[in-house]
CSV table of C-alpha atoms in Angstrom, one decimal:
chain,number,residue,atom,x,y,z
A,1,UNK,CA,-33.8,6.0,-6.1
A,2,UNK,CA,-36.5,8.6,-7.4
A,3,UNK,CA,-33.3,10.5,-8.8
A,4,UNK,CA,-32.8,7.2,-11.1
A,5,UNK,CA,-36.3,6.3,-11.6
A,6,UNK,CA,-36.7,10.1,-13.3
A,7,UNK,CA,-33.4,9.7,-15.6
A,8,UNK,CA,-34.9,6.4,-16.7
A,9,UNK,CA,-38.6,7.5,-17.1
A,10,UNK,CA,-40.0,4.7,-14.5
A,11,UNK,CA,-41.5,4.2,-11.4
A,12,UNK,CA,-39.9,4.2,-8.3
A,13,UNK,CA,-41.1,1.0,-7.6
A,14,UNK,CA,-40.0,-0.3,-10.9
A,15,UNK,CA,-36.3,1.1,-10.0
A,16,UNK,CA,-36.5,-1.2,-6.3
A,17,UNK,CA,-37.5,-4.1,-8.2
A,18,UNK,CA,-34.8,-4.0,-10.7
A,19,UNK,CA,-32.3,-3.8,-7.4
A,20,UNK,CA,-34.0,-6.9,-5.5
A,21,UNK,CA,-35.3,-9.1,-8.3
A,22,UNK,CA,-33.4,-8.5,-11.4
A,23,UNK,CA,-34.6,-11.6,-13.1
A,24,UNK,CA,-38.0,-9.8,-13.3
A,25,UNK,CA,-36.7,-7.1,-15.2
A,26,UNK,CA,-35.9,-6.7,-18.7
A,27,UNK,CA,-32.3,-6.6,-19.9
A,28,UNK,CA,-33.0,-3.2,-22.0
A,29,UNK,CA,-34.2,-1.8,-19.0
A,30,UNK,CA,-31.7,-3.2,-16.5
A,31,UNK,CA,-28.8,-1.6,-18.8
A,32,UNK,CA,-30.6,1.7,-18.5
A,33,UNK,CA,-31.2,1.5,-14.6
A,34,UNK,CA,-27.5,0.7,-14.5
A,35,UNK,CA,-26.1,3.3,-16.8
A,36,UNK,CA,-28.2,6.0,-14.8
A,37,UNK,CA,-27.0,4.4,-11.2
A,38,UNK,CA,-23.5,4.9,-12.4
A,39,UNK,CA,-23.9,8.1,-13.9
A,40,UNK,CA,-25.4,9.6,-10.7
A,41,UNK,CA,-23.5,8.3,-8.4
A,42,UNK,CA,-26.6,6.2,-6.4
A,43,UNK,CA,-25.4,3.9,-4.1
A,44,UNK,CA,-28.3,1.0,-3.0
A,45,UNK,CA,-28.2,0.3,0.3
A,46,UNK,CA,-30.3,-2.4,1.6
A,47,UNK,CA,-29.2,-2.6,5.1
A,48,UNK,CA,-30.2,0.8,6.2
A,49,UNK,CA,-33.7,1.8,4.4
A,50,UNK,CA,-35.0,3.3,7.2
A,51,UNK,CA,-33.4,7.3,7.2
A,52,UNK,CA,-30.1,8.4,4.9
A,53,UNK,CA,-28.4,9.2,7.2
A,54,UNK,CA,-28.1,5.6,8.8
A,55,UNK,CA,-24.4,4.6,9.6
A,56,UNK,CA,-23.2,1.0,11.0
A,57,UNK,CA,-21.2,0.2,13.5
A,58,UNK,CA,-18.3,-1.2,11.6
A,59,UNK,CA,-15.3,0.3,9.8
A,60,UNK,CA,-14.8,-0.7,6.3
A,61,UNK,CA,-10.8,-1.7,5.9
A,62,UNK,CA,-9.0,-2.0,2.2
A,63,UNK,CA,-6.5,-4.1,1.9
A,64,UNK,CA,-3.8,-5.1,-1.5
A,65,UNK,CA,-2.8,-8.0,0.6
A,66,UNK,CA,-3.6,-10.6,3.6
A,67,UNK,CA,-0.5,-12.7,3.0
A,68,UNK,CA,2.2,-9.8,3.5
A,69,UNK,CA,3.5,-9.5,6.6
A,70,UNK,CA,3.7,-5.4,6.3
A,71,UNK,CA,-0.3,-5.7,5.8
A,72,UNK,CA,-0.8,-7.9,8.9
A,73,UNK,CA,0.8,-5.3,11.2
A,74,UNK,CA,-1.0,-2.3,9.8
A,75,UNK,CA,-4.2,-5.1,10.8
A,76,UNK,CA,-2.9,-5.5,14.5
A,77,UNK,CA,-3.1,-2.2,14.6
A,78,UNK,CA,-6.2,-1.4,13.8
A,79,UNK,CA,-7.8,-4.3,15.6
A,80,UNK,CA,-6.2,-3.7,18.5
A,81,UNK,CA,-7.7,0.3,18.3
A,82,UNK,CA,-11.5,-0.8,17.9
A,83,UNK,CA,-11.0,-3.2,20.9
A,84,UNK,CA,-13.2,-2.0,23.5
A,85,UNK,CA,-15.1,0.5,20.9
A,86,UNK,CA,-18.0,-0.7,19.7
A,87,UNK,CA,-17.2,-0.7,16.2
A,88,UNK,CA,-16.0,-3.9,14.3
A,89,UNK,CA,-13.8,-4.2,11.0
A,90,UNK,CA,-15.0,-5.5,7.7
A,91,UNK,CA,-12.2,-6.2,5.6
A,92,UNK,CA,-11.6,-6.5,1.9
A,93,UNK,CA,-8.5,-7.8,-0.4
A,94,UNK,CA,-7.9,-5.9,-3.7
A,95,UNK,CA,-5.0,-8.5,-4.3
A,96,UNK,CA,-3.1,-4.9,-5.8
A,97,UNK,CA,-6.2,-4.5,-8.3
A,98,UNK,CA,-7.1,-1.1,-8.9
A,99,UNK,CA,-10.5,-2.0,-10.2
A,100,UNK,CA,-10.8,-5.0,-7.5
A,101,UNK,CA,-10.4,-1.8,-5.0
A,102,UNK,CA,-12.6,0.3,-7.1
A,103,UNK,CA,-15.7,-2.5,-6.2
A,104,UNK,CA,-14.9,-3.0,-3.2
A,105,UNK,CA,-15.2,0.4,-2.0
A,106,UNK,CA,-19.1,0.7,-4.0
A,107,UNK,CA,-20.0,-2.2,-1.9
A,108,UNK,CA,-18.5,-1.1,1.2
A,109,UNK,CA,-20.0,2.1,1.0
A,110,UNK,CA,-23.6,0.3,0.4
A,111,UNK,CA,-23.5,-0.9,3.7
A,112,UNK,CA,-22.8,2.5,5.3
A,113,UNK,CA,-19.8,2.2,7.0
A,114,UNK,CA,-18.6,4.1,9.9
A,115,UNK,CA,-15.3,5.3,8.8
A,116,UNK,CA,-13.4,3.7,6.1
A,117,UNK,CA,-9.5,3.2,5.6
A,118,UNK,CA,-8.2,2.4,2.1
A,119,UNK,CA,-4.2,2.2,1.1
A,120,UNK,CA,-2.2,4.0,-0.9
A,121,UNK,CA,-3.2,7.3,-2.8
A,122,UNK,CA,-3.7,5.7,-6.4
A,123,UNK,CA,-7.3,5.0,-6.4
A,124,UNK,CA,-9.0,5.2,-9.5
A,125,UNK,CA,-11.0,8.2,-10.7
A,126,UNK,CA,-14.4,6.4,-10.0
A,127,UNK,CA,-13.1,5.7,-6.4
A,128,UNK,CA,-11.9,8.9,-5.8
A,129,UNK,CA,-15.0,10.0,-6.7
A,130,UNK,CA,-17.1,7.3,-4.5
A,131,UNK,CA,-14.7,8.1,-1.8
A,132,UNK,CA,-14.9,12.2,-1.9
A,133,UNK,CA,-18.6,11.9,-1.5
A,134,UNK,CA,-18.4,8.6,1.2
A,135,UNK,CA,-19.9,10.4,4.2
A,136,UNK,CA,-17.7,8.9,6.1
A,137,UNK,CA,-13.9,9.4,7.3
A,138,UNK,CA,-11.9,7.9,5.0
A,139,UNK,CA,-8.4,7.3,6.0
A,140,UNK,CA,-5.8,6.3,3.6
A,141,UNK,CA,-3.1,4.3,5.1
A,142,UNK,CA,0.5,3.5,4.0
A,143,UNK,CA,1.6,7.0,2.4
A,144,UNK,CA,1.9,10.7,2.9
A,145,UNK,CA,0.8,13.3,0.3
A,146,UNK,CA,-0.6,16.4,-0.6
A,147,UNK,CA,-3.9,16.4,-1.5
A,148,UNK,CA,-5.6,13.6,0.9
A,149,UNK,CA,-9.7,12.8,0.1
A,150,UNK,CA,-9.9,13.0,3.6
A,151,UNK,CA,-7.6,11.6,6.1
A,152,UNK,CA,-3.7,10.3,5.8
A,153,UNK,CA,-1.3,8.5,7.7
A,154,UNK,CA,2.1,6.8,6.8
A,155,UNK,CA,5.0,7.9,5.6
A,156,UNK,CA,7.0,8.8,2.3
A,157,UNK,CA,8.3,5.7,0.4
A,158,UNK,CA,10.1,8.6,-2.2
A,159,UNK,CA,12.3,10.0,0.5
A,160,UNK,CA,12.8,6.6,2.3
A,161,UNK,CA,14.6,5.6,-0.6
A,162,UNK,CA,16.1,7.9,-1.0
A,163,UNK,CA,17.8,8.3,2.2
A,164,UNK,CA,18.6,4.2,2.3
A,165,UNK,CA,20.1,4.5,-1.3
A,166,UNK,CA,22.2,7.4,0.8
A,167,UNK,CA,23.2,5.8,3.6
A,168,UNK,CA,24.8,2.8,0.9
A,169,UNK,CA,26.6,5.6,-0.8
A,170,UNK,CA,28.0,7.2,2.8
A,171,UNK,CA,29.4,3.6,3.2
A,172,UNK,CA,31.6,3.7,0.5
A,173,UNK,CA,29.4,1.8,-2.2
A,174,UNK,CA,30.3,3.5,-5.7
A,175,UNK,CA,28.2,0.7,-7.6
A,176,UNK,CA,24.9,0.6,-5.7
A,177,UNK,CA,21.9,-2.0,-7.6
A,178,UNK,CA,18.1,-2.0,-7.1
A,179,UNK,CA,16.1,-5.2,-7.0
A,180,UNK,CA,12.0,-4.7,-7.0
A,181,UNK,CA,9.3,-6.9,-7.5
A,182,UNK,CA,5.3,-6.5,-8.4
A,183,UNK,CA,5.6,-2.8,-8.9
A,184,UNK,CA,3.1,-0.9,-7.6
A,185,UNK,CA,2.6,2.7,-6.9
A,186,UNK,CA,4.3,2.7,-4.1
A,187,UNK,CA,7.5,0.4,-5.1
A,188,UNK,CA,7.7,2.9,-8.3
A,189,UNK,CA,8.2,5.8,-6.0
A,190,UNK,CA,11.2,4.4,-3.8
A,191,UNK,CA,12.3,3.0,-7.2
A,192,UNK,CA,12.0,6.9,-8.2
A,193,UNK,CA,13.6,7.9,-4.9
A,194,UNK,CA,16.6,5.5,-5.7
A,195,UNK,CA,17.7,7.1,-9.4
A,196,UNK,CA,17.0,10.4,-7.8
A,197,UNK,CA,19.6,10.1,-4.8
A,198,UNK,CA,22.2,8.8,-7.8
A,199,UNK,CA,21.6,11.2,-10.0
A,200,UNK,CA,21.7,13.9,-6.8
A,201,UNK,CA,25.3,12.1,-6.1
A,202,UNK,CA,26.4,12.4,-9.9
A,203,UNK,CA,26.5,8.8,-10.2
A,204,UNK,CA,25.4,6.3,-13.2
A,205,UNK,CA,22.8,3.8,-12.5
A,206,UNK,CA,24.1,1.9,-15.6
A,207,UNK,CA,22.0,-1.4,-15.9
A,208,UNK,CA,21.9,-1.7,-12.0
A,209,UNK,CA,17.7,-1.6,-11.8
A,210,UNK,CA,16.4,-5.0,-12.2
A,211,UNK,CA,12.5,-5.5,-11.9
A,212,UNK,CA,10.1,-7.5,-12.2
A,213,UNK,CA,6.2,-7.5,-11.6
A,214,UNK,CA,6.1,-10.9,-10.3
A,215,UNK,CA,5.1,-10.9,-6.7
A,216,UNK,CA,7.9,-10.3,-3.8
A,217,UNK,CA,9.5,-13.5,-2.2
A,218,UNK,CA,12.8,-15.1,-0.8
A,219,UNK,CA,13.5,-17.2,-3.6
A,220,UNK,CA,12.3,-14.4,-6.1
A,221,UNK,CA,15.0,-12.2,-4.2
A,222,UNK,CA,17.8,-14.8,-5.4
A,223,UNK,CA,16.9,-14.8,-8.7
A,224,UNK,CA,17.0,-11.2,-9.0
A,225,UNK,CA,20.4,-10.8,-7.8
A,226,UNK,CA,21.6,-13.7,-9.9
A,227,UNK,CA,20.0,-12.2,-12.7
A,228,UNK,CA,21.1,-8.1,-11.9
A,229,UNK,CA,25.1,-9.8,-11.6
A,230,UNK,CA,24.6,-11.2,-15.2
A,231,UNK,CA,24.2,-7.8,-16.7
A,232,UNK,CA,25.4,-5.8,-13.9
A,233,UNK,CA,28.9,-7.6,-12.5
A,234,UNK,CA,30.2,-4.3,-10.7
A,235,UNK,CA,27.1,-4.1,-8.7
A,236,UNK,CA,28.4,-3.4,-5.2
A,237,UNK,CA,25.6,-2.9,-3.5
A,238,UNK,CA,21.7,-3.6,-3.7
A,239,UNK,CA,18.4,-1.7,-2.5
A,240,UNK,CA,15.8,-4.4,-2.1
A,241,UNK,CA,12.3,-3.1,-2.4
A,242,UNK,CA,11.5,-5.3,0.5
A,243,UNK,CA,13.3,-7.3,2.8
A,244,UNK,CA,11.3,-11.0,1.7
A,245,UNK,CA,14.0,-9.8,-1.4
A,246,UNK,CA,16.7,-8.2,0.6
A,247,UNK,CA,17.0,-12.0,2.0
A,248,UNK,CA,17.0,-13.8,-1.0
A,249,UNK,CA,19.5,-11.6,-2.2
A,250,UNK,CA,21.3,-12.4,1.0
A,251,UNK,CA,21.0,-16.2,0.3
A,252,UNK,CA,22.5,-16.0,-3.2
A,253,UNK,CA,25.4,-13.8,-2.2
A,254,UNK,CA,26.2,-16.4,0.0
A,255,UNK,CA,25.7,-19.4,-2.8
A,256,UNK,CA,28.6,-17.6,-4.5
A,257,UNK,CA,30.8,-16.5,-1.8
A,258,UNK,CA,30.8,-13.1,-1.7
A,259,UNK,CA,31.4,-11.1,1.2
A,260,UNK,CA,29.0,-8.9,3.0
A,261,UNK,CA,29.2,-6.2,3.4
A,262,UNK,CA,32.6,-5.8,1.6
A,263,UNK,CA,32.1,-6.9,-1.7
A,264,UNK,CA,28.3,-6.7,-1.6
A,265,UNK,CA,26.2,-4.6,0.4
A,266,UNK,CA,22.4,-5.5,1.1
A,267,UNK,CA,20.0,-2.9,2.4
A,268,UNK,CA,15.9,-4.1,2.7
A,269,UNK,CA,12.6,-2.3,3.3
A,270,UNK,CA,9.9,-1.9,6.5
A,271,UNK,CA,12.8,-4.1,8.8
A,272,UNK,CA,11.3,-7.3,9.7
A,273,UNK,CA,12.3,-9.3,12.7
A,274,UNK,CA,14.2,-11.5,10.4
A,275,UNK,CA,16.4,-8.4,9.1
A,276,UNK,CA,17.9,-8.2,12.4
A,277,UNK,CA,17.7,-12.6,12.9
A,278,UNK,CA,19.8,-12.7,9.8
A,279,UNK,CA,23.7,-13.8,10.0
A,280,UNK,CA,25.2,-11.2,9.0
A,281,UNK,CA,22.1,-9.1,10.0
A,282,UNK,CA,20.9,-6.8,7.5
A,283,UNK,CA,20.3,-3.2,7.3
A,284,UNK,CA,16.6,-2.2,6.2
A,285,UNK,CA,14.1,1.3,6.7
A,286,UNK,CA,12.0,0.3,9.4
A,287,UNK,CA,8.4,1.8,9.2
A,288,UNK,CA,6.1,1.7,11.7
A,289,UNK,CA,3.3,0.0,10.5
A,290,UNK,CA,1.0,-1.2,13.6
A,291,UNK,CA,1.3,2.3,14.4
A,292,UNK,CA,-1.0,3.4,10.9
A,293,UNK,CA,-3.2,1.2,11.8
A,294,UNK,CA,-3.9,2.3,15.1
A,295,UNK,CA,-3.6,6.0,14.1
A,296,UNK,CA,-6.1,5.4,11.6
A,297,UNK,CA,-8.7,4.4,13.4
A,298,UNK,CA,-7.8,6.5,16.3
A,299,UNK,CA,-8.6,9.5,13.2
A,300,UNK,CA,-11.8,8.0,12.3
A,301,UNK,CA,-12.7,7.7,15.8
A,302,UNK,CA,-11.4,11.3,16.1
A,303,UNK,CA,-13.8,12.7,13.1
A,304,UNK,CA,-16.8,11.3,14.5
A,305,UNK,CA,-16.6,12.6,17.4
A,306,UNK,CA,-16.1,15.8,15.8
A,307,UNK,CA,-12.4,16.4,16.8
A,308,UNK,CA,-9.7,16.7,13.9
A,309,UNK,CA,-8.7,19.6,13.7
A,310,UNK,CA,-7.5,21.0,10.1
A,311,UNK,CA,-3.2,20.7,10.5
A,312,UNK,CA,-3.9,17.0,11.4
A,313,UNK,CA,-5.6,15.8,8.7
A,314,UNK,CA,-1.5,13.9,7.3
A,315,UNK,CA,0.0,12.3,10.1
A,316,UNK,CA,3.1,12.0,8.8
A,317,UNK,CA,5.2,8.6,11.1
A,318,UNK,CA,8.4,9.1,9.0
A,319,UNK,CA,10.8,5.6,8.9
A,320,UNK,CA,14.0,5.1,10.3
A,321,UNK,CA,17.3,3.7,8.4
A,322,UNK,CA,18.5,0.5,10.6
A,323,UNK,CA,21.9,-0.3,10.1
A,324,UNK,CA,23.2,-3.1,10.5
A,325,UNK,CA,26.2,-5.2,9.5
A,326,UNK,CA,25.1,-6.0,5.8
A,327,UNK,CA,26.0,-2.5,5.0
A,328,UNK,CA,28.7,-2.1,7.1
A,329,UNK,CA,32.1,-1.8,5.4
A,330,UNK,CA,35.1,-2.4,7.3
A,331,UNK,CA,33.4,-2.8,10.8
């Protein structure tokens, strides 16, 4: 706070009272308090004024969704970790908004979280920043890469996709399609891992990727398909981004009596229970997604306590093609 108050050219006191009563404060001079906050990095905390160094007992958890089944394992997992800790979870819902994630880590971190797990590695450059200088773990969940800000678990959606589009190929499929929906990082990289398995296998993806950035669904997964055989009739097979979509797909293949696997084959993503539920059941890539969450608090639990060593900073839990009958031809 003295750092802002000299940038400024005010009082200390004048700083704290522009934080806690606003209304008392110019708007010329709230604009300059909140240009040199920004610009410095300072993050007010109000819950801890006592030493800097002050930390809470709860682990701040980032979230793109509370609706999507995928997300609510990756929660069972980390809630079932901090049972009998004495840390709790706070968690927040970006709703896939980079700048909705971007806020919600500031006010996270104002409130001095013990650890902090975040998804995905596309933060924006303001909340890479905020999170390189946390002081905290910080745990991104979801994905595997390079150049973690602190801590990693998950898995690579690039090569998952790649060895799904694969294992549709290996079964005969000369035509395979890819259906995805909403379009985030992470669906842009198994999109990516997709035309690079074709191109790897010297075949044309034609007009065989349908997307949309409408939000995932079963009834969204029928109109894709319906709408990818329009342009796309010699589609044989189809990669479904998830497998809310792979059984949509399923549905409408059935509306217009073709035959899975032979004329069409269906492959989803993170293999639900209702992949295997499904008549014919369907092949997906199962990942293993109460396991992150776990993990990543068992890595923040870990750094506290002192004990990560440097080659264990990416957990890498790989995925797993499931096959099942959707895919396979001729058995």
């Amino acid at each position: 706070m003295r750092d802002v108050a000299q940038e400024v050219g005010v009082s200390v006191a004048t700083v704290s009272r522009a934080l806690r009563n606003p209304e008392v404060v110019s708007e010329a001079l709230k604009s300059k308090i909140a240009a040199a906050i920004e610009s410095l990095g300072y993050l007010p905390d109000p819950a801890a004024r006592a030493l800097a160094s002050t930390r809470s007992d709860v682990i701040a958890v980032i979230l793109p969704s509370i609706s999507n089944n995928v997300f609510a394992a990756v929660m069972d997992g980390i809630y079932s970790a901090v049972e009998g800790t004495r840390y709790s979870v706070q968690l927040g819902y970006s709703r896939y908004a980079p700048l909705s994630e971007e806020n919600l880590i500031r006010l996270f971190l104002r409130q001095r979280p013990a650890g902090m797990i975040v998804t995905g590695i596309d933060q924006t450059d303001a909340a890479q920043a905020l999170l390189a200088d946390a002081g905290c773990p910080v745990v991104q969940v979801m994905e595997t890469g390079p150049a973690p800000h602190d801590l990693m678990i998950g898995f690579s959606h690039y090569d998952a996709a790649r060895a799904a589009t694969a294992h549709l190929i290996e079964q005969g499929y000369r035509n395979p399609g890819f259906l995805g929906a909403r379009m985030d990082p992470r669906t842009q990289r198994r999109l990516h891992g997709f035309r690079d398995e074709l191109r790897a296998r010297g075949i044309d993806e034609g007009r065989r990727v349908h997307t949309t950035t409408r939000p995932s669904s079963v009834t969204l997964g029928g109109h894709l398909l319906a709408e990818l055989l329009g342009v796309a009739p010699e589609t044989d097979a189809i990669f479904c981004i998830n497998d809310d979509i792979a059984l949509g797909a399923m549905f409408e293949a059935q509306r217009r009596n073709l035959r899975i696997p032979d004329e069409l084959g269906i492959c989803g993503f993170n293999d639900m229970e209702m992949m295997g539920a499904a008549e014919p059941p369907i092949t997906s890539v199962r990942t293993f997604r109460r396991e992150m969450g776990e993990g990543a608090v068992q890595l923040i639990l870990d750094a506290l306590a002192g004990d990560v060593p440097e080659a264990g900073k990416v957990v890498d839990l790989g995925f797993q093609i499931m096959p099942r009958r959707s895919t396979m031809r001729g058995r």
